[in-house]
Amino acid sequence: MGVVVAFEDKEAGKAGIEALVGLTRADMERVNAMILSRTGSDVTMIPEVANHLISSGGKRLRPMLTLATAALCDYAGEGHVKLAASVEFMHTATLLHDDVVDESDMRRGKLAARMVWGNEASVLVGDFLLGQAFKMMVEVGSLRALDILSTAASVIAEGEVMQLAAAKNTETSEDEYLAVIRGKTAELFAAACEVGPVIAAASKAHAAACRSYGLNLGIAFQLVDDALDYGGSAGQLGKNVGDDFREGKITLPVVLSFRRGDETERGFWRRVLQDGDVRDGDLEHAQSLMRRHGAIQDTVERARHYAKMAKDALGLFPASPMKQALDDAVDFCVSRAH
Amino acid sequence: MGVVVAFEDKEAGKAGIEALVGLTRADMERVNAMILSRTGSDVTMIPEVANHLISSGGKRLRPMLTLATAALCDYAGEGHVKLAASVEFMHTATLLHDDVVDESDMRRGKLAARMVWGNEASVLVGDFLLGQAFKMMVEVGSLRALDILSTAASVIAEGEVMQLAAAKNTETSEDEYLAVIRGKTAELFAAACEVGPVIAAASKAHAAACRSYGLNLGIAFQLVDDALDYGGSAGQLGKNVGDDFREGKITLPVVLSFRRGDETERGFWRRVLQDGDVRDGDLEHAQSLMRRHGAIQDTVERARHYAKMAKDALGLFPASPMKQALDDAVDFCVSRAH
């Protein structure tokens, strides 16, 4: 399989994620095959654009979570493979659209699709993938799963609009920021983890537990990502340190530094993030302000809170290798910060 | 003033809350006078029932927060007194209705109003106080403040219904529980803290910061309350240890203990909370299970997370005695847990 997952950060999270990868490997191969087959189209640009991004790696954490939570609820059918592929398509569509909105040049260490085929193609292939995602969901035939994933699609779009509205606003509050990442990141994690139990006809409480696991894991995951953007290595990120900074993105390390800083410091944040006037040495200065106010450390600390909630959510399930693997995946997400 | 605030827990939180009490004292005397005058009615049962609860103490933390956040935003008008009184009336109405729903016998160390005058009187006097609250808001004339407080009123009601639906369900997830306390407790704290800045014509960012402060303080406050119910002293609580337990209320210490426990333990929680079959020694057993799973400790730990968010929210404001007092009030709320 040309598109099988390669982890960029073998060293840091090895122990954490390997069990999940191992336990879902057989099903993930079917998901990957499904992904390849469903990007096929007579319009050759579609598979080209889609596969550019799809074949570039990425953890495929979301579809893996759909498979894992279905297995956790003893699912015995076939629907989980298509639902997992749908989840990955929804994610890929979001990335394609995001890069257009953010005017990003790079994605997963390669040129962003929009740099090769243009913005229009990125937007339209994103729409195509969303359409394919819905087709696969319909094929599975679970109205509840359809409801969950279509609701997620609209919540994600809402989160992106919210982020657009909050963009460059250095006065964004932590609650507003949390609402944005709940929408743009955590909702898909939540939906990915909820549809598995739902097609497995798990109890309401078990489905809610998996949803809660995904939601809180998603928040923790995004918080750590945001912290890494100011302190990680390019290898850990699949993008460059300081990308958020250069794009004027308001993430928690900025929210905390801005609120904890004095007027001179706020002037700095306004100049670079609000006015987009970024000069040499500004990233280093931003990092030193973050260190001064413990902003990175506290972002990771906040992530730990959601990580704990994610783990407690799964408490309802009896001990099993899959439960342990999901538990470890939480640690993996947070441990990337080290 | 017969109704001036008396703190039940002088020892524990003394240092934390006194600055806020001191800085709002003059305005709070006007709020207390307003409260007394607005419970007047020719229907003598109304002032009797209302004053039974109103004169029984309670911290009056919510109206104090309205006054404090108005002052933080340099408010110079008169509207804050009526808005603060409205907030306290909304709170009192909720308590009257809650006691009916929960069939509580005691409130703030006295017989609950419903035990003296009956359920009907408690419901109707609650409605009367809500009506008076809206009248006072209208008199202040700020449409935005009206919008905030009337939205809060409906969110609170929604939260209560949610709690009713979740009642006795031991499988309630932490996210569901958080949604309940956001509604029933934190929303009024948030509204109380937002209307001050709004009538002071503060910037959107400052109003959002105060709202965020209130919301997160409210969550932290309720979490600590829930922890104290299993581990505090009657003096700290104004109610008895174990009240939540006997009423079958699902709070975070239970959610965590249930999820972290084994099947025997879950059977215990189901028997006492779901089936309402409470026997001698059950409260002590519940407490020992909570100790075993670190449930009280982690509830307080979760509260600390929201407390930190509350403090960071106020970062936008320049240093001042009022800001410091609001900061200390957060510590007070969490320190009650010791």
XYZ file of C-alpha atoms in Angstrom:
676
model
C 0.000 0.000 0.000
C 1.484 3.265 -1.067
C -0.488 5.292 1.401
C 0.088 3.381 4.594
C 0.691 5.575 7.576
C 4.176 6.697 8.446
C 4.638 8.361 11.767
C 6.850 11.374 11.717
C 7.740 11.191 15.350
C 8.636 7.586 16.010
C 10.845 8.508 18.938
C 8.510 10.627 21.013
C 5.269 8.712 20.877
C 6.339 5.233 19.945
C 5.098 3.456 23.012
C 1.893 5.468 23.029
C 0.357 4.853 19.646
C 1.762 1.562 18.438
C -0.795 -0.605 20.184
C -3.625 1.285 18.494
C -1.886 1.048 15.132
C -1.312 -2.664 15.629
C -4.845 -3.494 16.758
C -6.452 -1.623 13.848
C -3.881 -2.600 11.192
C -5.986 -5.165 9.309
C -9.033 -2.889 9.137
C -6.908 0.142 8.300
C -5.607 -1.642 5.214
C -9.198 -1.988 4.061
C -9.845 1.669 4.873
C -6.793 2.704 2.871
C -7.936 0.604 -0.083
C -11.402 2.168 0.195
C -9.860 5.638 0.264
C -7.859 4.927 -2.878
C -10.817 3.461 -4.752
C -13.155 6.286 -3.777
C -10.903 9.045 -5.039
C -11.145 7.531 -8.528
C -12.859 9.714 -11.124
C -12.774 10.221 -14.886
C -11.870 13.792 -14.128
C -8.190 13.015 -13.677
C -7.530 16.141 -11.668
C -9.643 14.751 -8.835
C -7.524 11.688 -7.997
C -4.388 13.750 -8.609
C -5.300 16.449 -6.113
C -6.841 14.046 -3.613
C -3.939 11.621 -3.680
C -1.380 14.386 -3.437
C -2.652 15.031 0.059
C -3.883 11.554 0.934
C -0.622 9.848 -0.027
C 1.457 12.361 1.896
C 1.076 10.468 5.131
C -0.539 11.938 8.173
C -1.392 9.772 11.112
C -4.881 8.682 10.019
C -5.699 8.916 13.690
C -9.365 9.731 13.063
C -10.347 6.670 10.994
C -8.249 4.550 13.338
C -10.389 5.841 16.205
C -13.582 4.879 14.356
C -12.279 1.339 13.898
C -11.031 1.158 17.468
C -14.230 2.379 19.117
C -16.318 0.047 16.919
C -14.113 -2.842 18.076
C -14.324 -1.650 21.683
C -18.106 -2.073 21.364
C -17.721 -5.557 19.801
C -18.886 -4.483 16.358
C -19.056 -7.458 13.993
C -20.274 -5.905 10.722
C -18.647 -4.215 7.757
C -19.887 -0.618 8.047
C -16.988 0.616 10.148
C -14.602 0.565 7.170
C -16.715 2.959 5.102
C -17.437 5.175 8.066
C -13.730 5.361 8.859
C -12.980 6.270 5.241
C -15.740 8.912 5.396
C -14.150 10.417 8.480
C -10.763 10.619 6.741
C -12.365 12.190 3.649
C -14.074 14.791 5.806
C -10.716 15.518 7.402
C -8.925 15.725 4.046
C -11.630 18.026 2.655
C -11.143 20.308 5.636
C -7.379 20.414 5.082
C -7.808 21.280 1.394
C -10.212 24.087 2.246
C -8.122 25.273 5.190
C -5.037 25.713 3.064
C -7.009 27.940 0.712
C -8.445 30.007 3.560
C -5.073 30.286 5.326
C -3.133 30.788 2.074
C -0.747 28.061 3.253
C 2.140 27.018 1.023
C 3.014 23.758 2.715
C 1.094 20.815 4.141
C 2.686 17.697 5.647
C 6.098 18.707 4.362
C 4.942 18.968 0.723
C 3.636 21.849 -1.350
C -0.022 22.441 -0.508
C -2.371 21.202 -3.257
C -3.448 24.773 -3.965
C 0.167 25.663 -4.843
C 0.194 22.936 -7.505
C -3.361 22.966 -8.870
C -4.675 26.291 -7.612
C -7.281 27.402 -5.088
C -10.314 26.532 -7.193
C -9.227 22.912 -7.639
C -8.518 22.606 -3.893
C -11.945 23.924 -2.985
C -13.758 21.739 -5.511
C -11.851 18.535 -4.795
C -12.586 19.173 -1.101
C -16.266 19.359 -1.995
C -15.937 16.167 -4.051
C -14.411 14.347 -1.089
C -17.198 15.581 1.180
C -19.699 14.289 -1.340
C -17.931 10.917 -1.457
C -17.890 10.837 2.323
C -21.658 11.267 2.423
C -22.130 8.633 -0.270
C -20.196 6.109 1.792
C -22.148 6.994 4.929
C -25.423 6.495 3.081
C -24.179 3.122 1.861
C -23.626 2.077 5.458
C -27.272 2.884 6.014
C -27.217 4.002 9.653
C -29.353 7.119 9.996
C -27.862 7.857 13.401
C -24.317 7.666 12.042
C -25.370 9.925 9.154
C -26.868 12.365 11.611
C -23.701 12.409 13.731
C -21.326 12.918 10.803
C -23.460 15.470 8.961
C -23.899 17.418 12.169
C -20.129 17.273 12.580
C -19.645 18.582 9.038
C -21.732 21.645 9.778
C -20.155 22.187 13.196
C -16.695 22.017 11.603
C -17.683 24.604 9.010
C -19.103 26.760 11.789
C -15.831 26.417 13.709
C -13.858 27.498 10.665
C -16.059 30.566 10.211
C -15.662 31.331 13.902
C -11.896 31.085 13.484
C -12.075 33.417 10.505
C -14.051 35.922 12.579
C -11.575 35.613 15.458
C -8.541 35.697 13.155
C -5.934 38.230 14.083
C -7.986 39.346 17.084
C -5.438 39.279 19.882
C -8.208 39.910 22.441
C -9.806 36.525 21.723
C -10.681 34.941 25.055
C -9.714 31.420 26.047
C -13.391 30.405 25.938
C -13.749 31.747 22.418
C -10.594 29.930 21.392
C -11.893 26.718 22.970
C -15.149 27.084 21.051
C -13.126 27.376 17.833
C -11.064 24.235 18.440
C -14.088 22.303 19.655
C -15.586 23.076 16.266
C -12.694 22.777 13.919
C -10.862 19.843 15.542
C -12.603 18.169 18.448
C -15.997 17.705 16.803
C -14.602 15.378 14.119
C -12.688 13.382 16.739
C -15.939 13.137 18.720
C -17.960 12.047 15.688
C -15.237 9.594 14.601
C -15.423 7.956 18.033
C -19.226 8.022 18.267
C -20.204 6.372 14.980
C -18.337 3.149 15.813
C -20.412 2.446 18.960
C -23.555 3.626 17.172
C -23.320 1.077 14.346
C -22.323 -1.511 16.951
C -25.688 -0.784 18.639
C -23.861 0.032 21.857
C -25.832 1.526 24.736
C -26.396 5.272 24.819
C -23.999 5.568 27.752
C -21.244 3.722 25.894
C -21.712 5.808 22.754
C -21.660 8.972 24.877
C -18.499 7.747 26.608
C -16.726 7.220 23.268
C -17.923 10.592 22.004
C -16.628 12.231 25.179
C -13.320 10.415 24.766
C -12.984 11.738 21.199
C -14.063 15.251 22.016
C -11.616 15.672 24.870
C -8.824 13.887 23.031
C -9.414 16.274 20.119
C -9.162 19.328 22.346
C -5.990 17.995 23.998
C -4.551 17.111 20.575
C -5.150 20.607 19.185
C -3.793 22.311 22.307
C -0.577 20.309 22.050
C -0.373 21.102 18.335
C -0.704 24.770 19.153
C 2.021 24.503 21.782
C 4.312 22.617 19.371
C 3.932 25.332 16.782
C 5.986 27.539 19.074
C 8.270 24.955 20.565
C 8.429 21.744 18.571
C 10.673 20.588 15.768
C 9.569 20.552 12.123
C 9.714 16.775 12.243
C 7.185 16.555 15.066
C 4.831 18.944 13.346
C 4.885 18.128 9.669
C 4.901 21.872 9.247
C 7.328 24.569 10.343
C 7.674 26.044 13.805
C 6.077 29.467 13.760
C 3.552 28.771 10.975
C 0.651 29.833 13.188
C 2.620 32.920 14.173
C 3.302 33.973 10.593
C -0.333 33.373 9.662
C -1.542 35.547 12.521
C -3.394 32.623 14.081
C -4.606 33.217 17.595
C -3.902 30.060 19.576
C -3.808 29.475 23.319
C -0.088 30.261 23.788
C -0.847 33.683 22.287
C -4.087 34.181 24.236
C -2.264 33.490 27.512
C 0.821 35.562 26.651
C -1.323 38.490 25.553
C -3.426 38.442 28.720
C -0.444 37.982 31.004
C 1.721 40.570 29.277
C 2.065 44.317 29.792
C 1.095 47.041 27.329
C 4.437 46.957 25.487
C 4.083 43.231 24.973
C 0.490 43.622 23.776
C 1.696 46.209 21.307
C 4.084 43.594 19.955
C 1.359 40.959 19.598
C -0.942 43.468 17.900
C 1.760 44.506 15.445
C 2.662 40.993 14.346
C -0.672 39.173 14.592
C -3.238 41.901 14.037
C -1.343 44.110 11.584
C 0.659 41.244 10.062
C 3.869 43.282 10.338
C 6.322 40.443 11.066
C 10.023 41.335 11.248
C 13.241 39.365 11.690
C 13.575 38.025 15.195
C 9.869 38.418 15.980
C 9.273 34.678 16.302
C 12.158 34.401 18.760
C 10.784 37.354 20.713
C 7.320 35.745 20.756
C 8.870 32.543 22.073
C 10.741 34.390 24.797
C 7.540 36.161 25.893
C 5.801 32.803 26.010
C 8.577 31.407 28.162
C 8.376 34.415 30.479
C 4.641 33.878 31.056
C 4.741 30.085 31.105
C 2.297 30.122 28.200
C 3.515 26.986 26.423
C 3.765 25.068 29.655
C 0.258 26.111 30.712
C -1.143 25.267 27.275
C 0.194 21.748 27.754
C -1.158 21.805 31.321
C -4.615 22.675 29.972
C -4.229 19.853 27.436
C -3.552 17.455 30.298
C -6.906 18.395 31.852
C -8.769 17.350 28.685
C -6.572 14.276 28.365
C -7.649 13.205 31.856
C -11.291 13.721 30.924
C -10.795 11.609 27.794
C -9.336 8.769 29.828
C -12.016 8.877 32.505
C -14.684 8.822 29.808
C -13.651 5.307 28.791
C -13.922 4.082 32.379
C -17.278 2.449 31.591
C -15.617 -0.194 29.427
C -14.073 -3.337 30.928
C -10.301 -3.678 30.670
C -9.144 -4.892 27.242
C -6.135 -4.407 24.955
C -8.202 -1.991 22.816
C -9.207 0.098 25.817
C -5.572 0.205 26.888
C -4.526 1.208 23.366
C -7.047 4.080 23.358
C -5.814 5.127 26.768
C -2.223 5.096 25.518
C -3.225 7.122 22.454
C -4.211 9.939 24.805
C -0.783 9.843 26.410
C 0.766 9.810 22.964
C -1.088 12.980 21.992
C 0.061 14.836 25.083
C 3.570 13.376 25.124
C 4.254 14.898 21.708
C 4.764 18.085 23.694
C 8.014 16.819 25.186
C -29.552 45.793 57.772
C -31.166 42.566 58.791
C -30.126 40.780 55.638
C -26.480 41.692 55.389
C -24.273 38.843 54.329
C -22.815 36.514 56.903
C -20.150 34.125 55.730
C -20.516 30.673 57.029
C -16.901 29.807 56.527
C -14.950 32.690 57.960
C -11.946 30.521 58.684
C -11.384 28.843 55.366
C -11.776 31.675 52.899
C -11.199 34.764 54.976
C -8.226 36.144 53.120
C -9.751 35.296 49.737
C -13.090 37.059 49.736
C -12.753 39.948 52.168
C -11.282 42.379 49.656
C -14.234 41.841 47.309
C -16.685 42.255 50.192
C -14.918 45.412 51.316
C -14.733 47.016 47.877
C -18.416 46.392 47.124
C -19.752 47.067 50.632
C -21.319 50.481 49.979
C -23.075 49.343 46.813
C -24.108 46.037 48.391
C -25.978 47.970 51.116
C -27.998 49.620 48.361
C -28.555 46.236 46.700
C -29.750 44.767 49.994
C -32.142 47.704 50.509
C -33.401 47.246 46.934
C -33.936 43.538 47.557
C -35.968 44.257 50.703
C -38.102 46.908 49.041
C -38.792 44.785 45.964
C -40.078 41.820 47.910
C -42.846 44.020 49.299
C -46.380 43.057 48.275
C -49.898 43.372 49.655
C -50.024 39.610 49.417
C -48.290 39.102 52.748
C -47.212 35.584 51.939
C -44.875 36.914 49.270
C -42.554 38.946 51.501
C -42.767 36.210 54.137
C -41.615 33.440 51.823
C -39.097 35.613 49.986
C -37.545 36.998 53.151
C -37.381 33.611 54.789
C -34.808 32.662 52.185
C -33.324 36.081 51.493
C -32.692 36.886 55.165
C -31.093 33.507 55.772
C -27.715 34.681 54.618
C -25.904 33.185 51.704
C -22.857 34.852 50.294
C -24.548 37.145 47.786
C -21.545 36.395 45.632
C -23.460 36.885 42.368
C -24.700 40.466 42.907
C -21.296 41.297 44.373
C -19.738 40.144 41.099
C -22.082 42.395 39.103
C -21.041 45.385 41.197
C -17.377 44.444 41.038
C -17.222 43.938 37.272
C -19.137 47.191 36.690
C -16.552 48.955 38.854
C -13.705 47.165 37.075
C -14.996 48.777 33.860
C -15.250 52.202 35.538
C -19.037 52.294 35.544
C -20.317 55.602 36.890
C -24.119 55.225 36.669
C -26.829 53.774 38.906
C -28.018 50.753 36.917
C -25.633 48.271 38.500
C -27.586 48.222 41.783
C -30.825 47.098 40.131
C -29.026 44.607 37.896
C -27.251 43.155 40.923
C -30.574 42.852 42.762
C -32.067 41.191 39.649
C -29.264 38.656 39.617
C -29.879 37.808 43.281
C -33.636 37.496 42.662
C -32.979 35.137 39.766
C -30.751 33.097 42.058
C -33.323 33.086 44.885
C -36.089 32.055 42.481
C -33.935 29.155 41.318
C -33.336 28.028 44.901
C -37.074 28.131 45.714
C -37.876 26.077 42.642
C -34.935 23.713 43.178
C -36.056 22.817 46.667
C -39.443 21.837 45.301
C -37.926 19.752 42.504
C -35.395 18.102 44.829
C -37.912 17.749 47.697
C -35.311 19.297 49.993
C -36.123 19.864 53.636
C -33.335 22.271 54.490
C -31.734 25.279 52.844
C -28.961 27.376 54.360
C -29.375 25.696 57.724
C -33.106 26.568 57.953
C -36.246 24.703 56.984
C -36.778 25.086 53.232
C -39.591 27.527 52.393
C -41.644 24.690 50.937
C -41.633 22.955 54.339
C -43.198 26.028 55.957
C -45.520 27.366 53.239
C -45.769 24.413 50.861
C -44.626 23.648 47.345
C -47.177 25.825 45.576
C -46.138 28.951 47.477
C -42.460 28.234 46.783
C -43.068 27.866 43.054
C -45.237 30.981 42.811
C -43.038 33.214 44.951
C -40.117 32.087 42.770
C -42.106 33.211 39.741
C -42.899 36.488 41.468
C -39.194 37.116 42.137
C -38.350 36.323 38.504
C -40.996 38.837 37.458
C -39.557 41.441 39.813
C -36.081 40.719 38.455
C -37.273 41.426 34.908
C -39.052 44.601 36.041
C -35.823 45.914 37.558
C -33.844 45.025 34.428
C -36.363 46.874 32.269
C -36.073 49.895 34.561
C -32.317 49.939 33.944
C -33.163 50.204 30.255
C -30.208 48.340 28.732
C -31.494 46.037 26.011
C -28.183 44.169 25.933
C -28.278 43.565 29.680
C -31.889 42.381 29.335
C -30.855 40.055 26.558
C -28.003 38.600 28.617
C -30.080 38.023 31.752
C -33.162 36.700 29.968
C -30.985 34.337 27.963
C -29.424 33.239 31.260
C -32.889 32.630 32.733
C -33.776 30.255 29.936
C -30.378 28.545 29.967
C -30.706 27.997 33.723
C -34.136 26.445 33.255
C -32.707 24.278 30.482
C -29.865 23.206 32.791
C -32.359 22.239 35.486
C -34.364 20.164 33.036
C -31.134 18.552 31.835
C -30.294 17.732 35.466
C -33.736 16.240 35.922
C -33.214 14.081 32.852
C -29.746 13.028 34.061
C -30.936 12.512 37.640
C -30.120 9.135 39.111
C -28.353 8.108 35.900
C -25.038 6.815 37.173
C -23.732 6.526 33.605
C -23.849 10.301 33.118
C -20.612 11.338 31.409
C -18.356 14.103 32.666
C -19.253 16.196 29.600
C -22.961 15.797 30.289
C -22.388 16.723 33.918
C -20.387 19.783 32.831
C -23.219 20.828 30.521
C -25.606 20.625 33.468
C -23.493 22.780 35.781
C -22.728 25.244 33.007
C -26.469 25.701 32.755
C -27.635 25.592 36.315
C -24.720 27.422 37.966
C -22.114 28.905 35.671
C -24.482 30.700 33.313
C -25.783 32.991 36.056
C -22.235 33.714 37.234
C -21.344 34.532 33.617
C -24.371 36.787 33.140
C -23.780 38.469 36.515
C -20.240 39.323 35.411
C -21.195 40.380 31.876
C -23.978 42.890 32.581
C -21.675 45.155 34.621
C -19.241 45.763 31.728
C -22.173 46.015 29.297
C -23.886 48.893 31.104
C -20.434 50.456 31.576
C -20.158 50.455 27.754
C -16.923 48.453 28.036
C -15.359 47.054 24.868
C -16.601 43.739 23.541
C -13.315 42.110 24.571
C -13.614 43.382 28.139
C -17.227 42.250 28.443
C -16.239 38.837 27.022
C -13.347 38.658 29.496
C -15.672 39.308 32.444
C -18.208 36.792 31.122
C -15.432 34.233 30.766
C -14.271 34.994 34.312
C -17.786 34.426 35.647
C -18.434 31.296 33.624
C -15.243 29.563 34.699
C -15.536 30.760 38.282
C -19.060 29.344 38.315
C -17.883 25.962 37.079
C -15.036 25.886 39.619
C -17.435 26.984 42.360
C -19.920 24.209 41.609
C -17.203 21.554 41.324
C -15.861 22.497 44.737
C -19.394 22.487 46.134
C -19.875 19.000 44.767
C -16.586 17.871 46.309
C -17.493 19.439 49.672
C -20.773 17.581 49.725
C -18.759 14.409 50.278
C -15.937 15.827 52.298
C -16.727 19.185 53.905
C -18.269 20.116 57.228
C -21.876 21.252 57.598
C -20.593 24.721 58.490
C -18.734 25.098 55.213
C -21.721 23.965 53.192
C -24.798 25.506 54.794
C -26.263 22.077 54.155
C -25.345 18.597 55.357
C -22.553 16.403 54.063
C -24.114 13.736 51.908
C -27.198 15.713 50.830
C -26.372 15.145 47.152
C -25.846 11.472 47.928
C -29.195 11.034 49.671
C -30.960 12.904 46.849
C -29.384 10.640 44.225
C -27.648 13.599 42.585
C -25.016 12.666 40.042
C -22.063 14.968 40.607
C -18.461 14.692 39.422
C -17.160 12.748 42.449
C -19.782 10.101 41.602
C -19.144 10.213 37.842
C -15.430 9.609 38.428
C -15.905 6.939 41.094
C -18.428 5.094 38.956
C -16.166 5.107 35.899
C -13.074 4.150 37.833
C -14.777 1.466 39.888
C -15.351 -2.234 39.226
C -18.699 -3.944 38.684
C -19.330 -4.502 42.409
C -18.763 -0.821 43.062
C -21.037 0.154 40.179
C -23.704 -2.076 41.639
C -23.410 -0.099 44.869
C -23.760 3.249 43.068
C -26.751 1.982 41.116
C -28.477 0.717 44.247
C -28.108 3.937 46.198
C -28.351 6.586 43.465
C -30.469 4.948 40.787
C -32.779 2.845 42.963
C -32.656 5.231 45.931
C -32.072 2.302 48.304
C -29.808 4.024 50.858
C -28.811 2.042 53.941
C -26.849 2.802 57.105
C -23.167 3.186 56.392
C -23.683 3.793 52.662
C -22.459 7.389 52.777
C -19.278 6.243 54.528
C -18.820 3.506 51.946
C -19.326 6.036 49.138
C -16.712 8.261 50.714
C -14.238 5.407 51.006
C -14.755 4.495 47.317
C -14.146 8.123 46.406
C -10.941 8.115 48.420
C -9.814 4.899 46.751
C -10.252 6.400 43.282
C -9.033 9.909 44.139
C -12.410 11.207 42.985
C -12.715 14.128 45.407
C -9.114 15.143 44.847
C -9.532 15.036 41.056
C -12.808 16.960 41.239
C -10.916 19.723 43.011
C -8.108 19.346 40.463
C -10.634 19.854 37.649
C -11.959 22.902 39.521
C -8.441 24.316 39.579
C -8.329 24.144 35.782
C -11.430 26.332 35.492
C -10.133 28.602 38.246
C -6.975 29.204 36.207
C -9.079 30.003 33.153
C -11.121 32.481 35.197
C -7.983 34.256 36.371
C -6.399 34.398 32.928
C -9.619 35.832 31.510
C -9.171 38.990 33.582
C -5.633 39.480 32.277
C -6.847 42.178 29.870
C -7.528 44.580 32.733
C -4.755 46.704 34.247
C -3.755 45.916 37.814
C -6.133 47.418 40.386
C -7.437 46.544 43.855
C -10.721 45.368 42.266
C -8.933 43.102 39.803
C -6.920 41.672 42.678
C -10.097 41.171 44.713
C -11.724 39.268 41.829
C -8.577 37.204 41.462
C -8.622 36.406 45.188
C -12.304 35.473 44.971
C -11.325 32.651 42.611
C -8.803 31.359 45.144
C -11.457 31.646 47.817
C -13.838 29.460 45.835
C -11.259 26.741 45.328
C -9.719 27.018 48.801
C -13.074 26.145 50.352
C -12.090 22.613 49.411
C -9.419 22.472 52.110
